[in-house]
CSV table of C-alpha atoms and ligand atoms in Angstrom, one decimal:
chain,number,residue,atom,x,y,z
A,1,MET,CA,101.5,59.4,102.5
A,2,LYS,CA,104.7,60.8,104.1
A,3,THR,CA,107.7,58.8,103.2
A,4,ALA,CA,111.1,59.6,104.7
A,5,VAL,CA,114.5,58.3,103.6
A,6,TYR,CA,117.2,57.5,106.2
A,7,PRO,CA,120.4,57.4,104.2
A,8,GLY,CA,123.8,56.2,105.5
A,9,SER,CA,126.7,53.8,105.1
A,10,PHE,CA,125.5,51.5,107.8
A,11,ASP,CA,128.8,49.6,107.9
A,12,PRO,CA,127.4,48.2,110.2
A,13,ILE,CA,124.0,49.4,111.5
A,14,THR,CA,124.2,50.3,115.2
A,15,LYS,CA,121.7,50.5,118.0
A,16,GLY,CA,121.9,54.3,117.6
A,17,HIS,CA,120.8,53.9,113.9
A,18,LEU,CA,118.1,51.5,115.0
A,19,ASP,CA,116.8,54.0,117.6
A,20,ILE,CA,116.5,56.7,114.9
A,21,ILE,CA,114.7,54.3,112.5
A,22,GLU,CA,112.2,53.3,115.2
A,23,ARG,CA,111.4,56.9,116.1
A,24,GLY,CA,111.3,57.8,112.4
A,25,ALA,CA,108.8,55.0,111.8
A,26,LYS,CA,106.5,56.6,114.4
A,27,LEU,CA,106.7,60.0,112.8
A,28,PHE,CA,106.3,59.0,109.1
A,29,ASP,CA,104.0,56.6,107.2
A,30,LYS,CA,107.0,54.9,105.7
A,31,VAL,CA,110.8,55.0,106.4
A,32,ILE,CA,113.2,53.8,103.7
A,33,VAL,CA,116.6,53.0,105.1
A,34,SER,CA,118.9,53.6,102.1
A,35,ILE,CA,122.5,52.3,102.0
A,36,LEU,CA,125.1,54.3,100.1
A,37,VAL,CA,127.0,51.9,97.9
A,38,ASN,CA,130.4,53.6,97.7
A,39,THR,CA,132.5,51.7,95.2
A,40,SER,CA,135.7,53.6,96.1
A,41,LYS,CA,135.4,53.1,99.8
A,42,VAL,CA,136.5,49.8,101.4
A,43,SER,CA,133.7,48.5,103.7
A,44,VAL,CA,133.9,45.8,106.4
A,45,PHE,CA,130.5,44.4,105.4
A,46,SER,CA,129.3,43.9,101.8
A,47,VAL,CA,126.1,45.7,100.6
A,48,GLU,CA,124.3,42.3,100.7
A,49,GLU,CA,125.4,41.8,104.3
A,50,ARG,CA,124.4,45.3,105.3
A,51,ILE,CA,120.9,44.9,103.7
A,52,LYS,CA,120.4,41.6,105.5
A,53,MET,CA,121.5,43.0,108.9
A,54,ILE,CA,119.2,46.0,108.5
A,55,GLN,CA,116.3,43.9,107.4
A,56,GLU,CA,116.7,41.6,110.3
A,57,SER,CA,117.0,44.5,112.7
A,58,VAL,CA,113.8,46.2,111.5
A,59,SER,CA,111.7,43.1,111.1
A,60,HIS,CA,109.5,44.3,114.0
A,61,LEU,CA,108.6,47.5,112.0
A,62,ASP,CA,106.1,47.0,109.2
A,63,ASN,CA,106.5,50.5,107.7
A,64,VAL,CA,110.3,50.3,107.2
A,65,GLU,CA,112.0,49.2,103.9
A,66,VAL,CA,115.6,48.8,102.9
A,67,GLU,CA,117.0,50.2,99.6
A,68,TYR,CA,120.5,51.2,98.4
A,69,PHE,CA,121.8,53.9,96.1
A,70,GLU,CA,124.9,55.0,94.3
A,71,GLY,CA,126.1,58.5,93.5
A,72,LEU,CA,124.4,61.6,94.8
A,73,LEU,CA,121.7,61.3,97.4
A,74,VAL,CA,119.7,64.1,95.8
A,75,HIS,CA,119.7,62.3,92.4
A,76,TYR,CA,118.4,59.2,94.1
A,77,MET,CA,115.8,61.2,96.0
A,78,GLU,CA,114.6,63.1,92.9
A,79,ALA,CA,114.6,59.9,90.7
A,80,ASN,CA,112.3,58.2,93.2
A,81,ASN,CA,110.2,61.3,94.1
A,82,TYR,CA,111.3,61.1,97.7
A,83,GLN,CA,111.3,64.5,99.6
A,84,ILE,CA,112.2,63.9,103.2
A,85,ILE,CA,115.6,62.9,104.6
A,86,ILE,CA,116.1,61.8,108.2
A,87,ARG,CA,119.5,62.2,109.9
A,88,GLY,CA,120.5,61.5,113.4
A,89,LEU,CA,122.4,64.1,115.3
A,90,ARG,CA,124.8,63.3,118.1
A,91,ALA,CA,125.6,66.2,120.4
A,92,PHE,CA,128.5,68.4,119.2
A,93,ALA,CA,130.3,65.9,116.9
A,94,ASP,CA,127.8,65.9,114.0
A,95,PHE,CA,126.5,69.4,113.8
A,96,GLU,CA,129.0,71.0,111.5
A,97,SER,CA,129.2,68.3,108.9
A,98,GLU,CA,125.4,67.7,109.0
A,99,PHE,CA,124.7,71.4,108.6
A,100,GLN,CA,127.0,71.6,105.6
A,101,MET,CA,125.6,68.4,104.0
A,102,ALA,CA,122.0,69.5,104.6
A,103,SER,CA,122.7,72.9,103.1
A,104,MET,CA,124.4,71.5,100.1
A,105,ASN,CA,121.7,68.9,99.5
A,106,LYS,CA,119.0,71.6,99.8
A,107,LYS,CA,120.9,73.8,97.3
A,108,LEU,CA,121.2,70.9,94.9
A,109,TYR,CA,117.5,69.9,95.2
A,110,SER,CA,115.3,72.5,96.8
A,111,ASP,CA,112.2,70.3,97.1
A,112,ILE,CA,113.7,68.2,99.9
A,113,GLU,CA,113.5,68.7,103.6
A,114,ILE,CA,116.0,67.3,106.1
A,115,VAL,CA,114.7,66.3,109.5
A,116,PHE,CA,117.1,65.8,112.3
A,117,LEU,CA,116.4,63.5,115.3
A,118,MET,CA,118.6,63.9,118.3
A,119,THR,CA,120.4,60.7,119.0
A,120,ASN,CA,119.2,58.9,122.2
A,121,ILE,CA,121.6,59.9,124.9
A,122,ASN,CA,122.3,56.2,125.7
A,123,TYR,CA,123.8,55.7,122.2
A,124,SER,CA,125.4,59.1,121.6
A,125,TYR,CA,128.9,57.6,122.0
A,126,ILE,CA,128.4,55.0,119.3
A,127,SER,CA,129.6,55.3,115.7
A,128,SER,CA,130.1,52.8,112.9
A,129,THR,CA,133.7,54.0,112.6
A,130,LEU,CA,134.4,53.1,116.2
A,131,ILE,CA,132.5,49.8,116.0
A,132,ARG,CA,134.6,48.9,112.9
A,133,GLU,CA,137.8,49.7,114.8
A,134,ILE,CA,136.7,47.6,117.9
A,135,ILE,CA,135.7,44.7,115.6
A,136,LYS,CA,139.1,44.8,113.9
A,137,PHE,CA,141.0,44.4,117.2
A,138,GLY,CA,138.6,41.8,118.6
A,139,GLY,CA,136.8,44.1,121.2
A,140,ASN,CA,133.2,43.4,122.4
A,141,VAL,CA,130.5,45.5,120.7
A,142,GLN,CA,127.5,43.4,121.8
A,143,GLU,CA,125.8,46.2,123.6
A,144,MET,CA,126.2,48.6,120.8
A,145,VAL,CA,124.8,46.7,117.8
A,146,PRO,CA,121.6,44.9,117.0
A,147,PRO,CA,121.8,41.1,117.6
A,148,SER,CA,121.9,40.2,113.9
A,149,VAL,CA,125.1,42.4,113.5
A,150,TYR,CA,126.6,40.8,116.6
A,151,GLU,CA,125.9,37.3,115.2
A,152,ARG,CA,127.7,38.2,112.0
A,153,ILE,CA,130.7,39.6,113.9
A,154,ILE,CA,131.0,36.4,115.9
A,155,GLU,CA,130.9,34.4,112.6
A,156,MET,CA,133.7,36.7,111.2
A,157,TYR,CA,135.8,36.0,114.3
A,158,ARG,CA,135.3,32.2,113.8
A,159,GLY,CA,136.5,32.8,110.2
B,201,PNS,O1,126.4,57.1,107.6
B,201,PNS,P1,127.1,58.2,106.9
B,201,PNS,O2,128.4,57.7,106.4
B,201,PNS,O3,127.2,59.4,107.9
B,201,PNS,O4,126.2,58.7,105.7
B,201,PNS,C1,126.6,59.8,104.9
B,201,PNS,C2,125.8,59.8,103.6
B,201,PNS,C3,125.7,58.4,102.9
B,201,PNS,C4,124.4,60.2,103.9
B,201,PNS,C5,126.4,60.9,102.7
B,201,PNS,O5,127.8,60.6,102.6
B,201,PNS,C6,125.8,60.9,101.3
B,201,PNS,O6,124.7,61.3,101.1
B,201,PNS,N1,126.6,60.4,100.3
B,201,PNS,C7,126.1,60.3,98.9
B,201,PNS,C8,126.9,61.2,98.0
B,201,PNS,C9,126.4,62.6,98.1
B,201,PNS,O7,125.2,62.9,97.9
B,201,PNS,N2,127.3,63.5,98.5
B,201,PNS,C10,127.0,64.9,98.7
B,201,PNS,C11,126.6,65.2,100.1
B,201,PNS,S1,126.3,66.9,100.3
């Protein structure tokens, strides 16, 4: 059984992420969306909120699960006997950092393979960083995030 891990911060999950998950779920028997719990980084959404938003967004896919990890991705992969990493690649912007991260991860744990899926052209302008900024200043991100994320943002605005 081919299991692939789709790691990320997912603060919050976007339609671009969801597109990668849906396509990954067609390519692999199982996709595990793994949230990095970064204790030193301030996040907009708590880990619990991020898990819930992802679970709600992937509820139509029966071969997708949500997990979280702390520390190095390769340690988490090795500890769980996972060998495939999926990453989305937006044109231009991502290549350099993804190439570096993939090479480093491969160096640290040679048994892994990193598979890149080109981001859907319709979502290539979306990033969680921009979404967070737009949320902060009260802009509308409805078209860019799954409904469960949008609902939570509306709740945040209501206070
Ligand atoms: O959604 P992101 O923020 O682009 O995801 C980046 C992520 C979480 C995949 C990456 O930062 C990561 O794997 N962090 C865990 C720590 C680690 O393994 N660092 C070394 C990377 S070479």
